[in-house]
Protein backbone atom coordinates (compact mmCIF):
# COMPACT_ATOMS: atom_id res chain seq x y z
CA UNK A 1 0.00 0.00 0.00
CA UNK A 2 1.38 3.36 -1.06
CA UNK A 3 0.90 6.94 0.05
CA UNK A 4 1.60 10.25 -1.66
CA UNK A 5 2.69 13.38 0.20
CA UNK A 6 2.44 16.80 -1.40
CA UNK A 7 3.96 20.07 -0.24
CA UNK A 8 2.29 23.06 -1.78
CA UNK A 9 4.49 26.12 -1.33
CA UNK A 10 4.54 29.69 -2.53
CA UNK A 11 7.57 28.98 -4.73
CA UNK A 12 7.49 25.25 -5.40
CA UNK A 13 5.22 22.23 -5.29
CA UNK A 14 6.77 18.89 -4.40
CA UNK A 15 5.13 15.46 -4.46
CA UNK A 16 6.55 12.12 -3.37
CA UNK A 17 5.46 8.51 -3.29
CA UNK A 18 6.12 6.47 -0.12
CA UNK A 19 5.67 2.82 0.72
CA UNK A 20 3.88 1.78 3.91
CA UNK A 21 7.12 2.00 5.93
CA UNK A 22 7.64 5.59 4.88
CA UNK A 23 10.42 4.85 2.40
CA UNK A 24 10.51 7.49 -0.34
CA UNK A 25 10.27 5.82 -3.75
CA UNK A 26 9.67 8.63 -6.18
CA UNK A 27 9.76 12.42 -6.03
CA UNK A 28 8.97 15.30 -8.31
CA UNK A 29 8.80 19.06 -7.98
CA UNK A 30 7.85 22.11 -10.00
CA UNK A 31 7.54 25.88 -9.70
CA UNK A 32 4.27 27.23 -8.37
CA UNK A 33 4.59 30.38 -10.47
CA UNK A 34 3.05 30.08 -13.90
CA UNK A 35 -0.18 28.52 -12.71
CA UNK A 36 -2.49 31.44 -12.12
CA UNK A 37 -5.68 30.16 -10.60
CA UNK A 38 -6.18 27.64 -7.82
CA UNK A 39 -7.79 25.31 -10.40
CA UNK A 40 -4.61 25.40 -12.50
CA UNK A 41 -2.43 24.64 -9.49
CA UNK A 42 -4.67 21.73 -8.54
CA UNK A 43 -4.53 20.39 -12.11
CA UNK A 44 -0.75 20.41 -11.93
CA UNK A 45 -0.77 18.67 -8.58
CA UNK A 46 -3.08 15.92 -9.76
CA UNK A 47 -0.90 15.22 -12.79
CA UNK A 48 2.20 15.19 -10.55
CA UNK A 49 0.48 12.69 -8.27
CA UNK A 50 -0.41 10.49 -11.24
CA UNK A 51 3.20 10.54 -12.42
CA UNK A 52 4.85 9.77 -9.08
CA UNK A 53 2.37 7.02 -8.23
CA UNK A 54 2.65 5.50 -11.72
CA UNK A 55 -0.51 3.40 -11.53
CA UNK A 56 -0.01 2.12 -7.99
CA UNK A 57 -3.01 1.88 -5.71
CA UNK A 58 -2.88 4.63 -3.08
CA UNK A 59 -4.10 4.43 0.49
CA UNK A 60 -4.24 8.19 0.69
CA UNK A 61 -2.81 11.54 -0.29
CA UNK A 62 -1.54 13.94 2.38
CA UNK A 63 -1.21 17.60 1.48
CA UNK A 64 0.68 20.35 3.30
CA UNK A 65 -0.53 23.85 2.48
CA UNK A 66 0.57 27.28 3.70
CA UNK A 67 -1.84 29.55 5.47
CA UNK A 68 -5.06 28.81 7.29
CA UNK A 69 -6.43 25.35 6.60
CA UNK A 70 -9.68 23.70 7.62
CA UNK A 71 -8.36 20.17 7.96
CA UNK A 72 -11.70 18.55 8.70
CA UNK A 73 -13.14 19.56 5.33
CA UNK A 74 -9.82 19.91 3.50
CA UNK A 75 -10.34 23.54 2.58
CA UNK A 76 -7.53 26.09 2.26
CA UNK A 77 -9.24 29.09 3.82
CA UNK A 78 -6.47 31.55 3.16
CA UNK A 79 -3.20 30.55 1.46
CA UNK A 80 -0.71 33.05 2.81
CA UNK A 81 1.89 32.79 0.05
CA UNK A 82 -0.62 31.72 -2.56
CA UNK A 83 -2.33 34.79 -3.94
CA UNK A 84 -5.92 34.19 -5.02
CA UNK A 85 -6.23 31.24 -2.64
CA UNK A 86 -9.34 31.77 -0.62
CA UNK A 87 -11.67 28.95 0.47
CA UNK A 88 -10.23 26.46 -2.00
CA UNK A 89 -11.88 23.04 -1.48
CA UNK A 90 -8.69 21.11 -2.13
CA UNK A 91 -9.91 17.81 -0.68
CA UNK A 92 -13.18 17.79 -2.64
CA UNK A 93 -11.53 18.72 -5.95
CA UNK A 94 -8.73 16.21 -5.62
CA UNK A 95 -10.86 13.34 -4.39
CA UNK A 96 -13.18 13.90 -7.35
CA UNK A 97 -10.25 13.70 -9.78
CA UNK A 98 -8.19 10.96 -8.13
CA UNK A 99 -10.74 8.77 -6.29
CA UNK A 100 -8.42 8.52 -3.28
CA UNK A 101 -8.81 9.95 0.22
CA UNK A 102 -7.09 13.34 0.63
CA UNK A 103 -6.10 14.99 3.92
CA UNK A 104 -4.95 18.60 4.10
CA UNK A 105 -2.82 20.10 6.89
CA UNK A 106 -1.31 23.50 7.42
CA UNK A 107 2.41 23.23 6.54
CA UNK A 108 3.75 23.81 10.05
CA UNK A 109 1.41 21.19 11.48
CA UNK A 110 2.48 18.79 8.73
CA UNK A 111 6.15 19.48 9.49
CA UNK A 112 5.54 18.90 13.20
CA UNK A 113 3.94 15.56 12.43
CA UNK A 114 6.78 14.68 10.05
CA UNK A 115 9.42 15.35 12.71
CA UNK A 116 7.37 13.46 15.27
CA UNK A 117 6.92 10.34 13.17
CA UNK A 118 10.14 10.28 11.12
CA UNK A 119 12.53 12.82 12.58
CA UNK A 120 13.84 14.37 15.78
CA UNK A 121 10.54 13.89 17.62
CA UNK A 122 10.59 10.09 17.49
CA UNK A 123 10.08 8.52 20.88
CA UNK A 124 8.76 11.63 22.57
CA UNK A 125 5.20 11.90 23.93
CA UNK A 126 4.55 15.60 24.10
CA UNK A 127 6.47 17.48 21.44
CA UNK A 128 6.35 21.01 20.15
CA UNK A 129 7.91 21.78 16.81
CA UNK A 130 9.00 25.36 16.15
CA UNK A 131 10.40 26.59 12.86
CA UNK A 132 12.41 29.81 12.88
CA UNK A 133 12.21 30.84 9.22
CA UNK A 134 10.86 33.84 7.36
CA UNK A 135 8.27 33.82 10.15
CA UNK A 136 7.82 31.45 13.09
CA UNK A 137 5.67 28.37 12.54
CA UNK A 138 4.79 25.63 14.94
CA UNK A 139 2.86 22.44 15.54
CA UNK A 140 1.95 20.66 18.73
CA UNK A 141 1.86 16.93 19.44
CA UNK A 142 0.17 15.98 22.71
CA UNK A 143 0.00 12.41 24.01
CA UNK A 144 1.28 11.22 20.63
CA UNK A 145 -1.42 12.98 18.64
CA UNK A 146 -1.23 16.06 16.47
CA UNK A 147 -3.20 18.72 18.31
CA UNK A 148 -5.27 20.73 15.82
CA UNK A 149 -7.87 22.38 18.03
CA UNK A 150 -11.58 22.82 17.30
CA UNK A 151 -11.11 24.29 13.82
CA UNK A 152 -7.65 22.86 13.04
CA UNK A 153 -6.19 26.35 13.50
CA UNK A 154 -4.09 25.49 16.57
CA UNK A 155 -0.37 26.06 16.75
CA UNK A 156 0.08 29.66 15.63
CA UNK A 157 2.70 30.24 18.28
CA UNK A 158 4.52 32.71 16.04
CA UNK A 159 1.65 35.09 16.69
CA UNK A 160 1.76 34.89 20.44
CA UNK A 161 1.96 38.52 21.42
CA UNK A 162 4.97 39.07 23.60
CA UNK A 163 5.06 42.88 23.52
CA UNK A 164 1.89 44.78 22.56
CA UNK A 165 3.92 47.94 22.16
CA UNK A 166 6.22 46.20 19.70
CA UNK A 167 6.36 46.60 15.92
CA UNK A 168 3.44 45.62 13.73
CA UNK A 169 3.26 42.04 12.45
CA UNK A 170 1.96 40.87 9.05
CA UNK A 171 -1.07 39.44 10.88
CA UNK A 172 -2.18 42.92 11.96
CA UNK A 173 -1.25 42.64 15.64
CA UNK A 174 1.70 44.29 17.32
CA UNK A 175 4.68 42.61 18.92
CA UNK A 176 4.11 38.98 17.90
CA UNK A 177 6.89 36.51 18.70
CA UNK A 178 7.93 36.34 15.03
CA UNK A 179 8.46 40.09 14.88
CA UNK A 180 11.32 39.63 17.38
CA UNK A 181 12.71 36.18 16.78
CA UNK A 182 12.26 35.06 13.15
CA UNK A 183 15.03 34.98 10.55
CA UNK A 184 13.48 38.07 9.01
CA UNK A 185 13.63 39.90 12.35
CA UNK A 186 17.32 39.04 12.76
CA UNK A 187 18.12 40.29 9.26
CA UNK A 188 16.20 43.52 9.80
CA UNK A 189 17.73 44.22 13.20
CA UNK A 190 21.18 43.81 11.70
CA UNK A 191 20.57 45.89 8.59
CA UNK A 192 19.33 48.79 10.68
CA UNK A 193 22.78 49.01 12.21
CA UNK A 194 25.31 47.36 9.94
CA UNK A 195 25.89 50.09 7.38
CA UNK A 196 27.55 52.36 9.87
CA UNK A 197 28.77 49.84 12.38
CA UNK A 198 29.70 46.52 10.84
CA UNK A 199 32.05 46.24 7.93
CA UNK A 200 32.09 42.44 8.26
CA UNK A 201 28.36 42.16 7.65
CA UNK A 202 28.46 44.76 4.87
CA UNK A 203 31.02 42.60 3.11
CA UNK A 204 29.14 39.34 3.71
CA UNK A 205 25.95 40.84 2.29
CA UNK A 206 27.63 42.59 -0.64
CA UNK A 207 25.83 41.96 -3.91
CA UNK A 208 22.78 40.53 -2.15
CA UNK A 209 19.43 42.28 -1.67
CA UNK A 210 19.99 42.77 2.05
CA UNK A 211 21.57 41.33 5.13
CA UNK A 212 19.88 38.08 6.19
CA UNK A 213 19.98 36.04 9.38
CA UNK A 214 22.48 33.75 7.66
CA UNK A 215 24.93 36.65 7.23
CA UNK A 216 24.44 37.72 10.82
CA UNK A 217 25.36 34.25 12.11
CA UNK A 218 28.37 34.12 9.78
CA UNK A 219 29.48 37.49 11.12
CA UNK A 220 29.01 36.28 14.68
CA UNK A 221 31.36 33.40 13.92
CA UNK A 222 33.91 36.10 13.03
CA UNK A 223 33.19 37.87 16.33
CA UNK A 224 31.58 40.87 14.71
CA UNK A 225 30.30 42.89 17.72
CA UNK A 226 27.11 44.09 16.03
CA UNK A 227 26.25 40.52 14.99
CA UNK A 228 26.92 39.26 18.51
CA UNK A 229 24.61 41.90 19.96
CA UNK A 230 21.83 41.30 17.42
CA UNK A 231 21.97 37.54 17.97
CA UNK A 232 22.08 37.83 21.76
CA UNK A 233 18.88 39.85 21.60
CA UNK A 234 17.23 37.47 19.11
CA UNK A 235 18.15 34.45 21.24
CA UNK A 236 16.67 36.17 24.28
CA UNK A 237 13.36 36.55 22.39
CA UNK A 238 13.52 33.03 20.97
CA UNK A 239 13.97 31.69 24.49
CA UNK A 240 11.19 33.93 25.85
CA UNK A 241 8.75 32.35 23.39
CA UNK A 242 10.01 28.86 24.12
CA UNK A 243 9.44 29.46 27.81
CA UNK A 244 5.80 30.31 27.06
CA UNK A 245 5.61 27.06 25.08
CA UNK A 246 7.14 25.08 27.94
CA UNK A 247 4.82 26.58 30.53
CA UNK A 248 1.80 25.99 28.27
CA UNK A 249 2.41 22.40 27.17
CA UNK A 250 5.06 20.88 29.43
CA UNK A 251 6.66 19.13 26.42
CA UNK A 252 9.36 16.53 26.88
CA UNK A 253 10.94 17.69 23.64
CA UNK A 254 11.04 20.84 21.53
CA UNK A 255 12.21 20.34 17.98
CA UNK A 256 13.66 23.41 16.31
CA UNK A 257 13.58 23.64 12.51
CA UNK A 258 13.67 26.29 9.80
CA UNK A 259 16.54 28.09 8.13
CA UNK A 260 17.75 29.71 11.35
CA UNK A 261 18.24 26.29 12.98
CA UNK A 262 21.00 25.69 10.44
CA UNK A 263 23.16 28.01 12.52
CA UNK A 264 23.72 24.87 14.61
CA UNK A 265 26.34 25.40 17.32
CA UNK A 266 26.10 29.16 16.99
CA UNK A 267 22.51 28.86 18.17
CA UNK A 268 21.67 25.78 20.21
CA UNK A 269 23.95 25.95 23.28
CA UNK A 270 23.13 29.61 23.88
CA UNK A 271 19.42 29.10 23.24
CA UNK A 272 19.33 26.22 25.75
CA UNK A 273 21.17 28.26 28.33
CA UNK A 274 18.84 31.25 27.95
CA UNK A 275 15.72 29.06 28.02
CA UNK A 276 16.90 27.37 31.22
CA UNK A 277 17.57 30.77 32.71
CA UNK A 278 14.07 32.12 31.96
CA UNK A 279 11.92 29.05 32.65
CA UNK A 280 10.34 28.39 36.05
CA UNK A 281 12.82 26.30 38.04
CA UNK A 282 10.46 23.34 38.46
CA UNK A 283 10.60 22.82 34.68
CA UNK A 284 14.38 22.55 34.52
CA UNK A 285 15.42 19.20 33.14
CA UNK A 286 11.92 18.35 31.89
CA UNK A 287 12.52 19.17 28.23
CA UNK A 288 15.08 18.60 25.52
CA UNK A 289 15.78 21.21 22.86
CA UNK A 290 16.93 19.51 19.66
CA UNK A 291 17.46 20.45 16.01
CA UNK A 292 15.02 19.11 13.42
CA UNK A 293 16.29 16.18 11.37
CA UNK A 294 14.22 16.38 8.20
CA UNK A 295 14.91 19.11 5.76
CA UNK A 296 13.02 20.45 2.75
CA UNK A 297 10.68 17.46 2.53
CA UNK A 298 9.46 17.63 6.12
CA UNK A 299 6.00 18.92 5.12
CA UNK A 300 5.25 16.24 2.58
CA UNK A 301 6.74 13.52 4.78
CA UNK A 302 4.44 14.61 7.61
CA UNK A 303 1.36 14.87 5.39
CA UNK A 304 2.01 11.39 3.98
CA UNK A 305 2.58 10.03 7.48
CA UNK A 306 -1.07 10.77 8.27
CA UNK A 307 -1.80 7.55 6.33
CA UNK A 308 1.10 5.40 7.55
P1 LIG B 1 11.12 29.72 4.51
O1 LIG B 1 10.63 30.68 5.53
O2 LIG B 1 10.91 30.21 3.12
O3 LIG B 1 10.63 28.32 4.72
P2 LIG B 1 13.75 29.04 5.65
O4 LIG B 1 13.15 28.06 6.58
O5 LIG B 1 14.93 28.61 4.84
O6 LIG B 1 12.71 29.66 4.62
O7 LIG B 1 14.18 30.30 6.52
C1 LIG B 1 14.77 31.43 5.96
C2 LIG B 1 15.53 32.17 7.03
O8 LIG B 1 16.58 31.33 7.54
C3 LIG B 1 16.20 33.42 6.50
O9 LIG B 1 16.02 34.45 7.45
C4 LIG B 1 17.67 33.01 6.39
O10 LIG B 1 18.54 34.11 6.52
C5 LIG B 1 17.81 32.04 7.54
N1 LIG B 1 18.93 31.10 7.36
C6 LIG B 1 19.16 30.29 6.32
N2 LIG B 1 20.30 29.58 6.51
C7 LIG B 1 20.80 29.97 7.70
C8 LIG B 1 21.96 29.61 8.47
N3 LIG B 1 22.87 28.73 8.03
N4 LIG B 1 22.14 30.21 9.68
C9 LIG B 1 21.24 31.11 10.14
N5 LIG B 1 20.14 31.49 9.46
C10 LIG B 1 19.92 30.94 8.26
ZN1 LIG C 1 1.42 38.20 14.17
PDB file of C-alpha atoms and ligand atoms in Angstrom, residues 131-135 183-184 212-214 217 258-260 262-263, ligand 1:
ATOM      1  CA  UNK A 131      10.401  26.589  12.859  1.00  0.00           C
ATOM      2  CA  UNK A 132      12.405  29.813  12.875  1.00  0.00           C
ATOM      3  CA  UNK A 133      12.207  30.841   9.223  1.00  0.00           C
ATOM      4  CA  UNK A 134      10.862  33.845   7.360  1.00  0.00           C
ATOM      5  CA  UNK A 135       8.265  33.818  10.150  1.00  0.00           C
ATOM      6  CA  UNK A 183      15.031  34.983  10.549  1.00  0.00           C
ATOM      7  CA  UNK A 184      13.481  38.071   9.010  1.00  0.00           C
ATOM      8  CA  UNK A 212      19.879  38.084   6.186  1.00  0.00           C
ATOM      9  CA  UNK A 213      19.976  36.038   9.379  1.00  0.00           C
ATOM     10  CA  UNK A 214      22.477  33.752   7.663  1.00  0.00           C
ATOM     11  CA  UNK A 217      25.357  34.251  12.115  1.00  0.00           C
ATOM     12  CA  UNK A 258      13.668  26.288   9.797  1.00  0.00           C
ATOM     13  CA  UNK A 259      16.540  28.087   8.127  1.00  0.00           C
ATOM     14  CA  UNK A 260      17.751  29.715  11.346  1.00  0.00           C
ATOM     15  CA  UNK A 262      21.002  25.689  10.439  1.00  0.00           C
ATOM     16  CA  UNK A 263      23.157  28.012  12.521  1.00  0.00           C
TER      17      UNK A 263
HETATM   18  P1  LIG B   1      11.121  29.717   4.505  1.00  0.00           P
HETATM   19  O1  LIG B   1      10.629  30.678   5.530  1.00  0.00           O
HETATM   20  O2  LIG B   1      10.914  30.213   3.115  1.00  0.00           O
HETATM   21  O3  LIG B   1      10.629  28.320   4.724  1.00  0.00           O
HETATM   22  P2  LIG B   1      13.750  29.045   5.645  1.00  0.00           P
HETATM   23  O4  LIG B   1      13.152  28.065   6.580  1.00  0.00           O
HETATM   24  O5  LIG B   1      14.929  28.611   4.836  1.00  0.00           O
HETATM   25  O6  LIG B   1      12.713  29.662   4.618  1.00  0.00           O
HETATM   26  O7  LIG B   1      14.177  30.305   6.524  1.00  0.00           O
HETATM   27  C1  LIG B   1      14.774  31.428   5.963  1.00  0.00           C
HETATM   28  C2  LIG B   1      15.531  32.167   7.032  1.00  0.00           C
HETATM   29  O8  LIG B   1      16.581  31.327   7.539  1.00  0.00           O
HETATM   30  C3  LIG B   1      16.202  33.421   6.499  1.00  0.00           C
HETATM   31  O9  LIG B   1      16.022  34.446   7.451  1.00  0.00           O
HETATM   32  C4  LIG B   1      17.665  33.013   6.390  1.00  0.00           C
HETATM   33  O10 LIG B   1      18.539  34.110   6.516  1.00  0.00           O
HETATM   34  C5  LIG B   1      17.806  32.044   7.540  1.00  0.00           C
HETATM   35  N1  LIG B   1      18.925  31.097   7.360  1.00  0.00           N
HETATM   36  C6  LIG B   1      19.163  30.287   6.321  1.00  0.00           C
HETATM   37  N2  LIG B   1      20.304  29.582   6.507  1.00  0.00           N
HETATM   38  C7  LIG B   1      20.799  29.965   7.700  1.00  0.00           C
HETATM   39  C8  LIG B   1      21.962  29.614   8.472  1.00  0.00           C
HETATM   40  N3  LIG B   1      22.871  28.730   8.029  1.00  0.00           N
HETATM   41  N4  LIG B   1      22.137  30.213   9.676  1.00  0.00           N
HETATM   42  C9  LIG B   1      21.240  31.111  10.137  1.00  0.00           C
HETATM   43  N5  LIG B   1      20.143  31.494   9.463  1.00  0.00           N
HETATM   44  C10 LIG B   1      19.920  30.942   8.261  1.00  0.00           C
END
